[in-house]
PDB file of C-alpha atoms in Angstrom:
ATOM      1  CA  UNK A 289       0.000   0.000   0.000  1.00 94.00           C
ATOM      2  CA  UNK A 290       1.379   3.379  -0.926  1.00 97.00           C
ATOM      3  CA  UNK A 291      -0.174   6.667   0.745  1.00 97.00           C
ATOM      4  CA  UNK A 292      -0.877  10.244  -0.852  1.00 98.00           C
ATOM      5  CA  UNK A 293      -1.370  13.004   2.169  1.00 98.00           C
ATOM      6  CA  UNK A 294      -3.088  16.313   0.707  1.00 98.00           C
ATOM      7  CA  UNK A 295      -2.890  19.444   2.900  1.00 98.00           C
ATOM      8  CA  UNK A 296      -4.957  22.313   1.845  1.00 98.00           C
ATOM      9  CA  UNK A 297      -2.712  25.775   3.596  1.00 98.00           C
ATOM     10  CA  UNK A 298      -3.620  27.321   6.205  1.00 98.00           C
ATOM     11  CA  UNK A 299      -6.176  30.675   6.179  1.00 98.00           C
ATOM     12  CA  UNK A 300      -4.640  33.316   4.189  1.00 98.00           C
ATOM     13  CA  UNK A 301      -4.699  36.883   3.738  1.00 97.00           C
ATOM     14  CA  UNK A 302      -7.689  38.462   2.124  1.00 96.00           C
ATOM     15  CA  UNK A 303      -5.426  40.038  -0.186  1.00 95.00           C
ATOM     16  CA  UNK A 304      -2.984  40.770  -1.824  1.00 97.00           C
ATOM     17  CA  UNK A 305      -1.341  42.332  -5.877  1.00 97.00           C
ATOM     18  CA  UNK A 306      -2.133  38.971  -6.405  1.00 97.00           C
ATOM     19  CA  UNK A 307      -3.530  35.340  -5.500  1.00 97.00           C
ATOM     20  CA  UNK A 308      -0.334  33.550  -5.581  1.00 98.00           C
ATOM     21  CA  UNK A 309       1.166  36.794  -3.294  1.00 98.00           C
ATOM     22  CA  UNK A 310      -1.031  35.828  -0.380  1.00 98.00           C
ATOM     23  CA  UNK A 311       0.209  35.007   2.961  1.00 98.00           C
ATOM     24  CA  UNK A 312      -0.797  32.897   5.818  1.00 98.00           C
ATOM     25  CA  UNK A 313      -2.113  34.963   8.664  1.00 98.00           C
ATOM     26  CA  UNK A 314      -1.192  33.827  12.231  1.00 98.00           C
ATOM     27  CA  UNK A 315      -4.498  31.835  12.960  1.00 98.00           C
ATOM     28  CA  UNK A 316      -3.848  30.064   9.722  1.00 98.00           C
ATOM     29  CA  UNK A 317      -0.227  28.937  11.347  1.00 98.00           C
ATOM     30  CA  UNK A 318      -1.835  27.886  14.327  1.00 98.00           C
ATOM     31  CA  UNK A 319      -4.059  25.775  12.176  1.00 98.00           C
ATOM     32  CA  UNK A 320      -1.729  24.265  10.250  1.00 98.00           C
ATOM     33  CA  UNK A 321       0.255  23.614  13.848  1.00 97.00           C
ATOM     34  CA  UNK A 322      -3.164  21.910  15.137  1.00 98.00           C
ATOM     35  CA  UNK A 323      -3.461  19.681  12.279  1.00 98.00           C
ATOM     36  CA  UNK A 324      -0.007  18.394  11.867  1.00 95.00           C
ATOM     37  CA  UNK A 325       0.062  17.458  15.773  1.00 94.00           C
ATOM     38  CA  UNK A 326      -2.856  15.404  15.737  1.00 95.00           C
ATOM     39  CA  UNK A 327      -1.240  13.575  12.596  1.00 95.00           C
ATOM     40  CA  UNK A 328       2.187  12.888  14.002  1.00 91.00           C
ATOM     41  CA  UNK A 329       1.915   9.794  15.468  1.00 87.00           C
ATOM     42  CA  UNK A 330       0.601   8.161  12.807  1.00 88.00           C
ATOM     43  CA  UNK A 331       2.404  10.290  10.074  1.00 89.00           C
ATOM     44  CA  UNK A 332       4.756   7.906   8.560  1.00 88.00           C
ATOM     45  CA  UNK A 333       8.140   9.361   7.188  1.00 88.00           C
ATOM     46  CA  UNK A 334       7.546  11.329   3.582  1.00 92.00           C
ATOM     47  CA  UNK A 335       8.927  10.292   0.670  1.00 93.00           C
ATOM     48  CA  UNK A 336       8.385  13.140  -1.542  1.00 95.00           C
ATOM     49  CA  UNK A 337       6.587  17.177  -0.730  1.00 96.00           C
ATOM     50  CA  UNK A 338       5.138  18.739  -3.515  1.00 98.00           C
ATOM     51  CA  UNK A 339       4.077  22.412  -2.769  1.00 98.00           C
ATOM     52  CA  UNK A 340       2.067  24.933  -4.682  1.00 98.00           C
ATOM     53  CA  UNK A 341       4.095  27.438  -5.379  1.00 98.00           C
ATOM     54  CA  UNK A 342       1.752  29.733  -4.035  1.00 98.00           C
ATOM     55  CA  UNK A 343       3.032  31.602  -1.046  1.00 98.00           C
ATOM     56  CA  UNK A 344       0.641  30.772   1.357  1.00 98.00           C
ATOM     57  CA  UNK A 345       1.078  26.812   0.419  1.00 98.00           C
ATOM     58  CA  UNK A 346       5.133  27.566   0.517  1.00 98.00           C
ATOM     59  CA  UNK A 347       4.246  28.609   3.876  1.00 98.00           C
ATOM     60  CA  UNK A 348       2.234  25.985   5.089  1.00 98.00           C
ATOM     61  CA  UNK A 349       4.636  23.534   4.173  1.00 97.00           C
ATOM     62  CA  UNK A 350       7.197  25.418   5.947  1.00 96.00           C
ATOM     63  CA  UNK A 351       5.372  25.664   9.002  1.00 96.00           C
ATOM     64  CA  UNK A 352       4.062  21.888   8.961  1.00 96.00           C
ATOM     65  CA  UNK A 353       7.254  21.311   8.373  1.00 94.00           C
ATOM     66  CA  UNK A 354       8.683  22.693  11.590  1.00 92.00           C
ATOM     67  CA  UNK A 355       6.149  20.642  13.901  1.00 92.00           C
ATOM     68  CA  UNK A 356       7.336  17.344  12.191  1.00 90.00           C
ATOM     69  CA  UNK A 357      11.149  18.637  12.773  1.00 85.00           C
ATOM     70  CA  UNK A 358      10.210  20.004  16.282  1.00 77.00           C
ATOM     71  CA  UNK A 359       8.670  16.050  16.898  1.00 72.00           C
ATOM     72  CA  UNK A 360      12.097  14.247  15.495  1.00 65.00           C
ATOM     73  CA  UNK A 361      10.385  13.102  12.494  1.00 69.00           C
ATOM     74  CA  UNK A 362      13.011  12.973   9.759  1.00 71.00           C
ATOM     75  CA  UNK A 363      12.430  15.679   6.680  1.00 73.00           C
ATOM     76  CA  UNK A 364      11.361  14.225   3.337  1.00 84.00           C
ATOM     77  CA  UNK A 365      14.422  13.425   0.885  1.00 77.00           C
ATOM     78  CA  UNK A 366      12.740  15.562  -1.961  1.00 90.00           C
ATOM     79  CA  UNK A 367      10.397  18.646  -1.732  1.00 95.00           C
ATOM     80  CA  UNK A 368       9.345  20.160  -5.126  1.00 96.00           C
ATOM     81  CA  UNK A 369       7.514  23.181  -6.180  1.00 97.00           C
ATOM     82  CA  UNK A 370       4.984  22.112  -8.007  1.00 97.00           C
ATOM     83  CA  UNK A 371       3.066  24.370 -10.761  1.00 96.00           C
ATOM     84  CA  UNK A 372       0.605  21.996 -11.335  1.00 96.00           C
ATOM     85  CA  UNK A 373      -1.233  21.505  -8.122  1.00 98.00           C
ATOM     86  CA  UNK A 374      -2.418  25.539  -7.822  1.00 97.00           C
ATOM     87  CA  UNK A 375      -5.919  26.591  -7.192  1.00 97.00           C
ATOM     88  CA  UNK A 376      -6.853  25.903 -11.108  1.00 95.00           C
ATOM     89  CA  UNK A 377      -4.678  22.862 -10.834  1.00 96.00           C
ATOM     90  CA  UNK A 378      -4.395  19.929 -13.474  1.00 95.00           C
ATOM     91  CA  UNK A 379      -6.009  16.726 -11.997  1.00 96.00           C
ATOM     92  CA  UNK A 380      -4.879  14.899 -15.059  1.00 96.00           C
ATOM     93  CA  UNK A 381      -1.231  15.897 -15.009  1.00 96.00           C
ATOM     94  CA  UNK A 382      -0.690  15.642 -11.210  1.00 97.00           C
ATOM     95  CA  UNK A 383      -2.488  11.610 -12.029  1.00 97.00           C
ATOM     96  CA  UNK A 384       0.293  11.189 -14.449  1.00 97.00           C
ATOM     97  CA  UNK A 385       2.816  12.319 -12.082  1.00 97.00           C
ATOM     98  CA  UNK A 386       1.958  10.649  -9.045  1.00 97.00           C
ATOM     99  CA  UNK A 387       1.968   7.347 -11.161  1.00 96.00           C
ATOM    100  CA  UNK A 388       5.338   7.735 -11.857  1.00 96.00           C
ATOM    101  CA  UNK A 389       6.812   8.645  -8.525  1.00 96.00           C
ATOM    102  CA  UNK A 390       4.886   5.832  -7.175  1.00 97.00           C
ATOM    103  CA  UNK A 391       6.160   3.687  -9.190  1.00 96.00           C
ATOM    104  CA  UNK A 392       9.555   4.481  -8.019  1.00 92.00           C
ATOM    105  CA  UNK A 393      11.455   1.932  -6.101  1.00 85.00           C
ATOM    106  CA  UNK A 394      11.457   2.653  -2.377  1.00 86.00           C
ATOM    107  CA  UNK A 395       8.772   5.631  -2.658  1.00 91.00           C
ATOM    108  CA  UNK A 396       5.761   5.009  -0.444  1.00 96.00           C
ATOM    109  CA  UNK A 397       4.431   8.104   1.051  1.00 96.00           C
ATOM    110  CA  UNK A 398       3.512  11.730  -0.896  1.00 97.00           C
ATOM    111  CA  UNK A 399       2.610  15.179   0.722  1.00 97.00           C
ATOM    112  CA  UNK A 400       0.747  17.835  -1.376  1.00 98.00           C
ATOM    113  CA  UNK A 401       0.350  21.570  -0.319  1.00 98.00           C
ATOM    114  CA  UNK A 402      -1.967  22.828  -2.153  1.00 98.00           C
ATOM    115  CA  UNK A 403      -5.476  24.804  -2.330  1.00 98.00           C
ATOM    116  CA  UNK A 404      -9.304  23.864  -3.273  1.00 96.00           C
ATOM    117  CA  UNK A 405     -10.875  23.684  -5.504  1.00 96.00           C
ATOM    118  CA  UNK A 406      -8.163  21.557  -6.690  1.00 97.00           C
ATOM    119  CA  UNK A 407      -7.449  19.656  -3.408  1.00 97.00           C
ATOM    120  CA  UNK A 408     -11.140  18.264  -3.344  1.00 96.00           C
ATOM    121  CA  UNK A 409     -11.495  17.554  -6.677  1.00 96.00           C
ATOM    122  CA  UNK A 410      -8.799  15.309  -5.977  1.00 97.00           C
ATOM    123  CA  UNK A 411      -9.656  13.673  -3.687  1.00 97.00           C
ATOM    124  CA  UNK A 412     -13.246  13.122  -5.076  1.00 97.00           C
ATOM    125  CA  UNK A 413     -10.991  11.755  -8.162  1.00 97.00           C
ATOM    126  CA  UNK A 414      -8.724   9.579  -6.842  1.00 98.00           C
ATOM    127  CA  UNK A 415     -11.550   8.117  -4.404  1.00 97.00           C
ATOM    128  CA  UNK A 416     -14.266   7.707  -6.883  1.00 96.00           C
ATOM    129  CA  UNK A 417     -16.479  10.010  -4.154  1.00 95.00           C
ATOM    130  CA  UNK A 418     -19.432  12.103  -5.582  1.00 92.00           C
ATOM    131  CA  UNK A 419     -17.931  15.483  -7.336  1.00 91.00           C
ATOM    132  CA  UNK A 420     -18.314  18.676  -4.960  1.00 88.00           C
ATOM    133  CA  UNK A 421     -18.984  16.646  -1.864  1.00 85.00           C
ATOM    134  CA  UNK A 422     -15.461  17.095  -0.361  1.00 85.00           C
ATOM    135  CA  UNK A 423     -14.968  20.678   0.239  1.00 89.00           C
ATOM    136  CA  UNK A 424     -11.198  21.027   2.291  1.00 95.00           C
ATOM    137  CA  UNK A 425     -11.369  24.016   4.832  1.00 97.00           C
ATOM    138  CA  UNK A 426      -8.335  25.532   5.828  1.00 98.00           C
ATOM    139  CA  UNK A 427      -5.334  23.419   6.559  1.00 98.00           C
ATOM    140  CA  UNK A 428      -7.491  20.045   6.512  1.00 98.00           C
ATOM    141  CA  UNK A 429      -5.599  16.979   5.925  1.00 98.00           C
ATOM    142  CA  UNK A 430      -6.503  13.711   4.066  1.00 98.00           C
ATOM    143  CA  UNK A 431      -4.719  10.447   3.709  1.00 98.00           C
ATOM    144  CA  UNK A 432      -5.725   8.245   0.838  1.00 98.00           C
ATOM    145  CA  UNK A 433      -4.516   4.580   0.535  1.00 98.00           C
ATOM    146  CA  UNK A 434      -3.366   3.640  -3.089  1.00 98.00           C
ATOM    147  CA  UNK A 435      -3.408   0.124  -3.874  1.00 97.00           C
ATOM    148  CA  UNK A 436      -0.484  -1.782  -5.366  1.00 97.00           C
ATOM    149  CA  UNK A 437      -0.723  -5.145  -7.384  1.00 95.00           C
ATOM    150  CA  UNK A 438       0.605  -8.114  -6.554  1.00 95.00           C
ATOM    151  CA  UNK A 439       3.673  -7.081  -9.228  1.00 93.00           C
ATOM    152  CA  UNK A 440       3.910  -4.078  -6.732  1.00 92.00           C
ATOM    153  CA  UNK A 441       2.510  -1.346  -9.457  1.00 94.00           C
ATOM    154  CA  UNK A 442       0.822   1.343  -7.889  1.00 96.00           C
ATOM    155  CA  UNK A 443      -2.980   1.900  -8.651  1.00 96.00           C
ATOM    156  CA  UNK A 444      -3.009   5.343  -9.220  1.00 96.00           C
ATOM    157  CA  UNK A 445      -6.275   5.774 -11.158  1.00 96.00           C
ATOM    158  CA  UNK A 446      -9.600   7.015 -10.187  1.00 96.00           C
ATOM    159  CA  UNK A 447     -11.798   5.903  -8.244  1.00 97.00           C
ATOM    160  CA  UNK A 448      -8.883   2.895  -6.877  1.00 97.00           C
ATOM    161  CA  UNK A 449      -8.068   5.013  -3.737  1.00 98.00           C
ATOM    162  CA  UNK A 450      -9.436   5.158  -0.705  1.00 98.00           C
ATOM    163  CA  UNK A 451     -10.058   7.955   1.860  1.00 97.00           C
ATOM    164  CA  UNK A 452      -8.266   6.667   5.269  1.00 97.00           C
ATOM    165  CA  UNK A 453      -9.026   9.279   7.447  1.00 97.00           C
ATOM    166  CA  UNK A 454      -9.316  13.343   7.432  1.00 97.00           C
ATOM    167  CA  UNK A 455      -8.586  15.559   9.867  1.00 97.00           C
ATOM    168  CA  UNK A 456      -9.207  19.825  10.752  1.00 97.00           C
ATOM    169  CA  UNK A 457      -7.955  21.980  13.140  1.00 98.00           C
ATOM    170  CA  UNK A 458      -8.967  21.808  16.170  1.00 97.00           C
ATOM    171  CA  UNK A 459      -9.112  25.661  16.939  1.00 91.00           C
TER     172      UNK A 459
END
């Protein structure tokens, strides 16, 4: 079994010159903070972090990123910006992409920062759930088990994963 975390970031400025210039606000630290410590102990080590590079998600992942540190767990060996998994992100592409890391010898467990509507509509996807039931708030959490054959091939398609648990801040 392989597992893909998504984290949508934490609340965010109203504005800013532009979306991708927004930054978290302190509640939406403290959210991310809430979420990631109820997650820790049964966070297993990340193999890969792909962010948004949105500032807000850079942030997040900084910030969750701190907690894990701050708890001993052991930083992920690659953390990527990714373009493709922004607000208006491609569900296709990042399907593609998560096939092939998956696929990868030794690479079990995937973080994505990113931001809704994307973040639900991929989870919805990848779960086979009914479309615009799974709205993420503000740094909610999912982890989604992704099966693997017998030949050890990762099932990345839709509707083959399946929603393990999802958590909110509790603040």
């Amino acid at each position: 079994m392989k597992r893909l975390f998504l984290l949508r970031h934490g609340q965010a400025q109203a504005y800013a010159s532009t979306d991708a210039q927004r930054n978290l606000t302190d509640h939406g630290r403290l959210e991310v903070n809430s979420t990631i410590e109820q997650v820790l102990e049964t966070l297993p080590l990340l193999d890969e972090v792909w962010v948004s590079p949105y500032c807000r998600a850079q942030q997040t992942w900084e910030q969750a990123s701190s907690v894990m540190t701050g708890q001993s767990l052991k930083a992920p060996s690659v953390v990527v910006s990714q373009p493709a998994i922004t607000p208006a992100g491609d569900i296709g592409a990042i399907m593609a992409l998560l096939e092939i890391s998956f696929n990868q010898v030794g690479l079990n467990n995937i973080l994505l920062v990113t931001h809704q509507p994307f973040v639900g509509e991929l989870l919805e996807h990848v779960c086979g759930l009914e479309a615009g039931r799974y709205f993420l708030g503000t740094a909610h959490m999912a982890a989604i088990d992704i099966p693997v054959t017998e030949q050890h091939v990762a099932m990345v398609a839709a509707g083959m994963g399946s929603l393990r648990w999802l958590k909110q801040p509790l603040i």
